[in-house]
């Protein structure tokens, strides 16, 4: 089953990229999004002016706290380096006028400053209890651990378990989210199993195409051609007259709404940072595409 996980991700990612777009509707949608983004940017710029000054003040306070350590000790060096990096990142963010990821950068910087304060307090306390000597190795260990934690907490991942562990939710809520994703995957599979007017089953063709690529017998252009067809081919019998891609996009949107009702706004941002397409998370055992994948893999191997 392990071979299925990247396959499912490629399929669903391709659906997103290859989705059919109605020109007139897209233009209006883009106009609406542009207005919303401009409003958000204006609000972010106002917030940035205040947050930037606050952040610099906190960094200055951090420097003062650093002065309580033994400045002749090499342990002060890694702490000083971390502060310098914080200042550099703050400068790189500029004045916020053209920064579309302003909120994320501010939050990340704030957490780093808070973490640095906590580390310094820990080192000062341990130094006091140990007779006033700063443990250089302990300082380095704390800094390395915090850096690793920050990187792990913000790294993109399609592993649903890893992504959910970053959220402030119960085990029951994690199970609900996982089930929503499984249900959405099943709906997408069922949609692609509806034969077109010529009897073609796109679910099988997509699986076959990816298996051939994995075996070195296929080309990515074959998959791209299928995605284009999905964006133009209408589903026979669909009462809304949708293409396969439009139906899949609707499933994805509904899945996001269902999960969104479970999560706070902050946790929704964290889940999106992990992977933007919530339907594309790898769920492991229970993936609805698993049985079809194994069937098609066996069929291709037998034909060889």
Short mmCIF file of C-alpha atoms in Angstrom, two decimals:
data_model
loop_
_atom_site.label_atom_id
_atom_site.label_comp_id
_atom_site.label_asym_id
_atom_site.label_seq_id
_atom_site.Cartn_x
_atom_site.Cartn_y
_atom_site.Cartn_z
CA UNK A 1 0.00 0.00 0.00
CA UNK A 2 2.94 2.34 0.50
CA UNK A 3 3.29 2.75 -3.26
CA UNK A 4 -0.24 4.13 -3.39
CA UNK A 5 0.32 7.20 -1.30
CA UNK A 6 2.35 9.34 -3.72
CA UNK A 7 0.12 8.09 -6.52
CA UNK A 8 -3.03 9.37 -4.86
CA UNK A 9 -1.36 12.70 -4.22
CA UNK A 10 -0.37 13.07 -7.85
CA UNK A 11 -3.85 12.21 -9.06
CA UNK A 12 -5.64 14.68 -6.81
CA UNK A 13 -3.05 17.39 -7.31
CA UNK A 14 -3.45 17.01 -11.02
CA UNK A 15 -7.20 17.34 -10.67
CA UNK A 16 -6.74 20.66 -9.00
CA UNK A 17 -4.36 21.93 -11.66
CA UNK A 18 -6.35 20.55 -14.54
CA UNK A 19 -9.77 21.77 -13.35
CA UNK A 20 -11.90 23.30 -16.06
CA UNK A 21 -12.64 27.01 -15.71
CA UNK A 22 -15.55 28.96 -17.08
CA UNK A 23 -14.08 32.24 -18.33
CA UNK A 24 -16.87 34.61 -17.36
CA UNK A 25 -17.30 33.13 -13.90
CA UNK A 26 -13.55 33.12 -13.31
CA UNK A 27 -13.24 36.79 -14.22
CA UNK A 28 -15.89 37.78 -11.69
CA UNK A 29 -14.35 35.49 -9.10
CA UNK A 30 -10.92 37.03 -9.64
CA UNK A 31 -12.35 40.53 -9.33
CA UNK A 32 -13.97 39.60 -6.05
CA UNK A 33 -10.81 37.98 -4.75
CA UNK A 34 -8.76 41.00 -5.78
CA UNK A 35 -10.97 43.33 -3.75
CA UNK A 36 -10.76 41.02 -0.75
CA UNK A 37 -6.99 40.70 -1.05
CA UNK A 38 -6.54 44.47 -1.31
CA UNK A 39 -8.63 44.97 1.82
CA UNK A 40 -6.58 42.35 3.64
CA UNK A 41 -3.33 43.93 2.47
CA UNK A 42 -4.40 47.37 3.69
CA UNK A 43 -5.29 45.94 7.08
CA UNK A 44 -2.00 44.01 7.18
CA UNK A 45 0.00 47.13 6.37
CA UNK A 46 -1.58 48.99 9.28
CA UNK A 47 -0.89 46.10 11.60
CA UNK A 48 2.69 45.78 10.32
CA UNK A 49 3.56 49.34 11.31
CA UNK A 50 2.66 48.54 14.90
CA UNK A 51 3.90 44.95 15.03
CA UNK A 52 7.28 45.85 13.54
CA UNK A 53 8.00 48.39 16.26
CA UNK A 54 6.84 45.95 18.92
CA UNK A 55 9.06 43.22 17.48
CA UNK A 56 12.12 45.45 17.45
CA UNK A 57 11.45 46.45 21.06
CA UNK A 58 11.25 42.79 22.04
CA UNK A 59 14.54 42.05 20.30
CA UNK A 60 16.18 44.93 22.16
CA UNK A 61 14.81 43.53 25.40
CA UNK A 62 16.23 40.16 24.41
CA UNK A 63 19.65 41.73 23.98
CA UNK A 64 19.44 43.26 27.44
CA UNK A 65 18.58 39.90 28.93
CA UNK A 66 21.54 38.41 27.10
CA UNK A 67 23.73 40.87 28.96
CA UNK A 68 23.01 39.02 32.20
CA UNK A 69 24.94 36.03 30.87
CA UNK A 70 28.69 35.73 31.11
CA UNK A 71 29.82 37.71 28.06
CA UNK A 72 33.26 36.08 28.18
CA UNK A 73 31.67 32.67 27.81
CA UNK A 74 31.37 31.18 24.34
CA UNK A 75 27.78 30.25 25.23
CA UNK A 76 26.72 33.81 24.46
CA UNK A 77 27.78 33.44 20.84
CA UNK A 78 25.00 31.14 19.59
CA UNK A 79 22.41 33.27 21.39
CA UNK A 80 23.79 36.42 19.77
CA UNK A 81 23.78 34.73 16.38
CA UNK A 82 20.11 33.80 16.78
CA UNK A 83 19.21 37.39 17.61
CA UNK A 84 21.12 38.59 14.54
CA UNK A 85 19.18 36.16 12.39
CA UNK A 86 15.91 37.41 13.84
CA UNK A 87 16.87 40.98 13.03
CA UNK A 88 17.89 39.98 9.53
CA UNK A 89 14.57 38.23 8.90
CA UNK A 90 12.70 41.23 10.25
CA UNK A 91 14.59 43.50 7.84
CA UNK A 92 13.94 41.13 4.93
CA UNK A 93 10.23 41.42 5.56
CA UNK A 94 10.54 45.10 4.62
CA UNK A 95 7.73 47.53 5.34
CA UNK A 96 5.02 45.01 4.52
CA UNK A 97 3.59 46.91 1.56
CA UNK A 98 4.09 44.07 -0.92
CA UNK A 99 4.28 41.07 1.43
CA UNK A 100 1.48 38.58 0.78
CA UNK A 101 2.67 36.33 3.64
CA UNK A 102 2.84 39.07 6.24
CA UNK A 103 0.65 37.36 8.83
CA UNK A 104 2.66 34.15 8.70
CA UNK A 105 5.99 35.94 9.00
CA UNK A 106 4.81 38.01 11.94
CA UNK A 107 3.51 34.98 13.80
CA UNK A 108 6.69 33.01 13.12
CA UNK A 109 8.92 35.86 14.30
CA UNK A 110 6.82 36.34 17.41
CA UNK A 111 7.10 32.67 18.32
CA UNK A 112 10.85 32.74 17.79
CA UNK A 113 11.28 35.75 20.07
CA UNK A 114 9.10 34.13 22.75
CA UNK A 115 11.12 30.93 22.43
CA UNK A 116 14.38 32.80 22.81
CA UNK A 117 13.15 34.50 25.98
CA UNK A 118 12.15 31.14 27.42
CA UNK A 119 15.54 29.61 26.58
CA UNK A 120 17.46 32.46 28.17
CA UNK A 121 15.39 32.27 31.34
CA UNK A 122 16.10 28.54 31.51
CA UNK A 123 19.84 29.04 31.06
CA UNK A 124 19.93 31.84 33.66
CA UNK A 125 18.05 29.70 36.17
CA UNK A 126 20.29 26.69 35.63
CA UNK A 127 23.40 28.88 35.85
CA UNK A 128 22.20 30.33 39.15
CA UNK A 129 21.47 26.90 40.58
CA UNK A 130 24.83 25.61 39.40
CA UNK A 131 26.93 28.33 40.97
CA UNK A 132 26.67 31.00 38.27
CA UNK A 133 28.44 29.18 35.41
CA UNK A 134 26.67 29.01 32.08
CA UNK A 135 26.70 25.55 30.51
CA UNK A 136 27.80 26.16 26.91
CA UNK A 137 26.71 22.73 25.70
CA UNK A 138 23.31 23.18 27.32
CA UNK A 139 22.78 26.49 25.56
CA UNK A 140 23.72 24.99 22.19
CA UNK A 141 21.47 22.01 22.84
CA UNK A 142 18.49 24.22 23.69
CA UNK A 143 18.98 26.36 20.58
CA UNK A 144 19.34 23.35 18.29
CA UNK A 145 16.25 21.72 19.78
CA UNK A 146 14.13 24.85 19.38
CA UNK A 147 15.26 25.37 15.80
CA UNK A 148 14.41 21.76 14.96
CA UNK A 149 10.98 22.12 16.57
CA UNK A 150 10.26 25.31 14.62
CA UNK A 151 11.26 23.73 11.33
CA UNK A 152 9.22 20.59 11.98
CA UNK A 153 6.15 22.57 13.02
CA UNK A 154 6.13 24.60 9.81
CA UNK A 155 7.37 22.11 7.22
CA UNK A 156 4.89 21.18 4.47
CA UNK A 157 3.60 17.61 4.70
CA UNK A 158 0.96 15.49 2.99
CA UNK A 159 0.98 12.99 5.86
CA UNK A 160 -2.39 13.55 7.53
CA UNK A 161 -1.24 12.24 10.90
CA UNK A 162 1.66 14.68 11.05
CA UNK A 163 -0.53 17.58 9.96
CA UNK A 164 -3.24 16.83 12.55
CA UNK A 165 -0.70 16.58 15.36
CA UNK A 166 0.00 20.30 14.88
CA UNK A 167 -3.61 21.22 15.65
CA UNK A 168 -5.28 21.85 18.99
CA UNK A 169 -7.99 19.24 18.57
CA UNK A 170 -9.10 16.04 20.28
CA UNK A 171 -8.52 12.50 19.02
CA UNK A 172 -12.20 12.30 18.19
CA UNK A 173 -11.96 15.40 16.01
CA UNK A 174 -8.91 13.96 14.28
CA UNK A 175 -10.94 10.85 13.46
CA UNK A 176 -13.76 13.01 12.06
CA UNK A 177 -11.36 14.91 9.80
CA UNK A 178 -9.75 11.71 8.58
CA UNK A 179 -13.17 10.26 7.77
CA UNK A 180 -14.20 13.42 5.88
CA UNK A 181 -11.09 13.09 3.72
CA UNK A 182 -11.68 9.38 3.11
CA UNK A 183 -15.29 10.11 2.14
CA UNK A 184 -14.18 12.85 -0.27
CA UNK A 185 -11.59 10.55 -1.85
CA UNK A 186 -14.31 7.92 -2.28
CA UNK A 187 -16.62 10.43 -3.98
CA UNK A 188 -13.85 11.48 -6.35
CA UNK A 189 -13.13 7.85 -7.18
CA UNK A 190 -16.82 7.14 -7.82
CA UNK A 191 -17.02 10.19 -10.07
CA UNK A 192 -14.08 9.00 -12.16
CA UNK A 193 -15.53 5.49 -12.35
CA UNK A 194 -18.53 6.78 -14.30
CA UNK A 195 -17.83 5.76 -17.94
CA UNK A 196 -17.87 8.57 -20.49
CA UNK A 197 -19.97 8.41 -23.66
CA UNK A 198 -17.37 6.13 -25.22
CA UNK A 199 -17.19 3.77 -22.26
CA UNK A 200 -13.84 5.02 -20.99
CA UNK A 201 -13.27 4.77 -17.23
CA UNK A 202 -10.91 7.58 -16.23
CA UNK A 203 -10.21 6.20 -12.75
CA UNK A 204 -8.63 3.11 -14.32
CA UNK A 205 -6.80 5.10 -16.99
CA UNK A 206 -5.28 7.46 -14.42
CA UNK A 207 -4.14 4.63 -12.16
CA UNK A 208 -2.69 2.77 -15.15
CA UNK A 209 -0.85 5.87 -16.33
CA UNK A 210 0.81 6.45 -12.96
CA UNK A 211 1.72 2.80 -12.53
CA UNK A 212 3.41 2.83 -15.92
CA UNK A 213 5.35 5.94 -14.94
CA UNK A 214 6.45 4.26 -11.72
CA UNK A 215 7.57 1.25 -13.73
CA UNK A 216 9.42 3.43 -16.22
CA UNK A 217 7.03 2.53 -19.04
CA UNK A 218 4.98 5.74 -19.19
CA UNK A 219 5.30 9.49 -19.66
CA UNK A 220 3.92 12.36 -17.61
CA UNK A 221 2.49 13.86 -20.78
CA UNK A 222 0.04 10.95 -20.90
CA UNK A 223 -1.29 11.94 -17.49
CA UNK A 224 -1.48 15.59 -18.48
CA UNK A 225 -3.53 14.65 -21.53
CA UNK A 226 -5.99 12.81 -19.27
CA UNK A 227 -6.29 15.86 -17.02
CA UNK A 228 -7.13 18.03 -20.01
CA UNK A 229 -9.83 15.59 -21.05
CA UNK A 230 -11.28 15.58 -17.53
CA UNK A 231 -11.63 19.35 -17.73
CA UNK A 232 -13.64 19.16 -20.95
CA UNK A 233 -15.52 15.85 -20.80
CA UNK A 234 -18.98 16.07 -19.26
CA UNK A 235 -20.21 13.35 -16.95
CA UNK A 236 -22.99 11.35 -18.65
CA UNK A 237 -26.23 11.72 -16.72
CA UNK A 238 -25.02 14.50 -14.43
CA UNK A 239 -28.08 16.67 -13.72
CA UNK A 240 -25.93 19.80 -13.51
CA UNK A 241 -24.14 19.07 -16.78
CA UNK A 242 -20.72 19.29 -15.16
CA UNK A 243 -17.37 18.07 -16.41
CA UNK A 244 -15.47 15.49 -14.38
CA UNK A 245 -13.10 18.18 -13.12
CA UNK A 246 -15.93 20.50 -12.08
CA UNK A 247 -17.57 17.72 -10.09
CA UNK A 248 -14.27 16.95 -8.38
CA UNK A 249 -13.72 20.62 -7.53
CA UNK A 250 -17.17 20.66 -5.90
CA UNK A 251 -16.26 17.62 -3.79
CA UNK A 252 -13.04 19.30 -2.69
CA UNK A 253 -14.91 22.49 -1.73
CA UNK A 254 -17.50 20.58 0.29
CA UNK A 255 -14.76 18.62 2.06
CA UNK A 256 -13.04 21.87 3.05
CA UNK A 257 -16.30 23.27 4.42
CA UNK A 258 -16.96 20.11 6.45
CA UNK A 259 -13.48 20.14 7.99
CA UNK A 260 -13.58 23.92 8.45
CA UNK A 261 -16.59 23.56 10.76
CA UNK A 262 -14.46 21.41 13.08
CA UNK A 263 -11.37 23.65 13.21
CA UNK A 264 -10.70 27.10 14.56
CA UNK A 265 -9.43 29.72 12.12
CA UNK A 266 -5.90 29.30 13.49
CA UNK A 267 -5.97 25.52 13.02
CA UNK A 268 -7.36 25.93 9.50
CA UNK A 269 -4.31 28.06 8.65
CA UNK A 270 -1.99 25.43 10.12
CA UNK A 271 -3.64 22.66 8.09
CA UNK A 272 -3.39 24.73 4.92
CA UNK A 273 0.28 25.47 5.63
CA UNK A 274 0.87 21.73 5.87
CA UNK A 275 -0.88 21.10 2.53
CA UNK A 276 -3.27 23.38 0.67
CA UNK A 277 -5.49 20.66 -0.82
CA UNK A 278 -7.12 19.01 2.18
CA UNK A 279 -8.57 16.24 0.03
CA UNK A 280 -5.05 15.32 -1.09
CA UNK A 281 -3.72 14.30 2.32
CA UNK A 282 -2.32 10.78 2.55
CA UNK A 283 -4.48 8.78 4.96
CA UNK A 284 -2.69 5.41 4.81
CA UNK A 285 -4.89 2.38 5.44
CA UNK A 286 -8.46 2.94 4.36
CA UNK A 287 -7.65 4.96 1.26
CA UNK A 288 -10.51 4.22 -1.19
CA UNK A 289 -8.08 4.18 -4.11
CA UNK A 290 -6.14 1.28 -2.62
CA UNK A 291 -8.22 -1.62 -3.93
CA UNK A 292 -8.39 -0.21 -7.47
CA UNK A 293 -4.65 0.46 -7.44
CA UNK A 294 -3.86 -3.14 -6.50
CA UNK A 295 -6.26 -4.48 -9.14
CA UNK A 296 -4.75 -2.39 -11.92
CA UNK A 297 -1.20 -3.15 -10.76
CA UNK A 298 -1.91 -6.88 -10.92
CA UNK A 299 -3.50 -6.53 -14.35
CA UNK A 300 -0.52 -4.61 -15.76
CA UNK A 301 1.93 -7.11 -14.30
CA UNK A 302 -0.02 -10.02 -15.80
CA UNK A 303 -0.03 -8.35 -19.21
CA UNK A 304 3.75 -8.04 -19.03
#
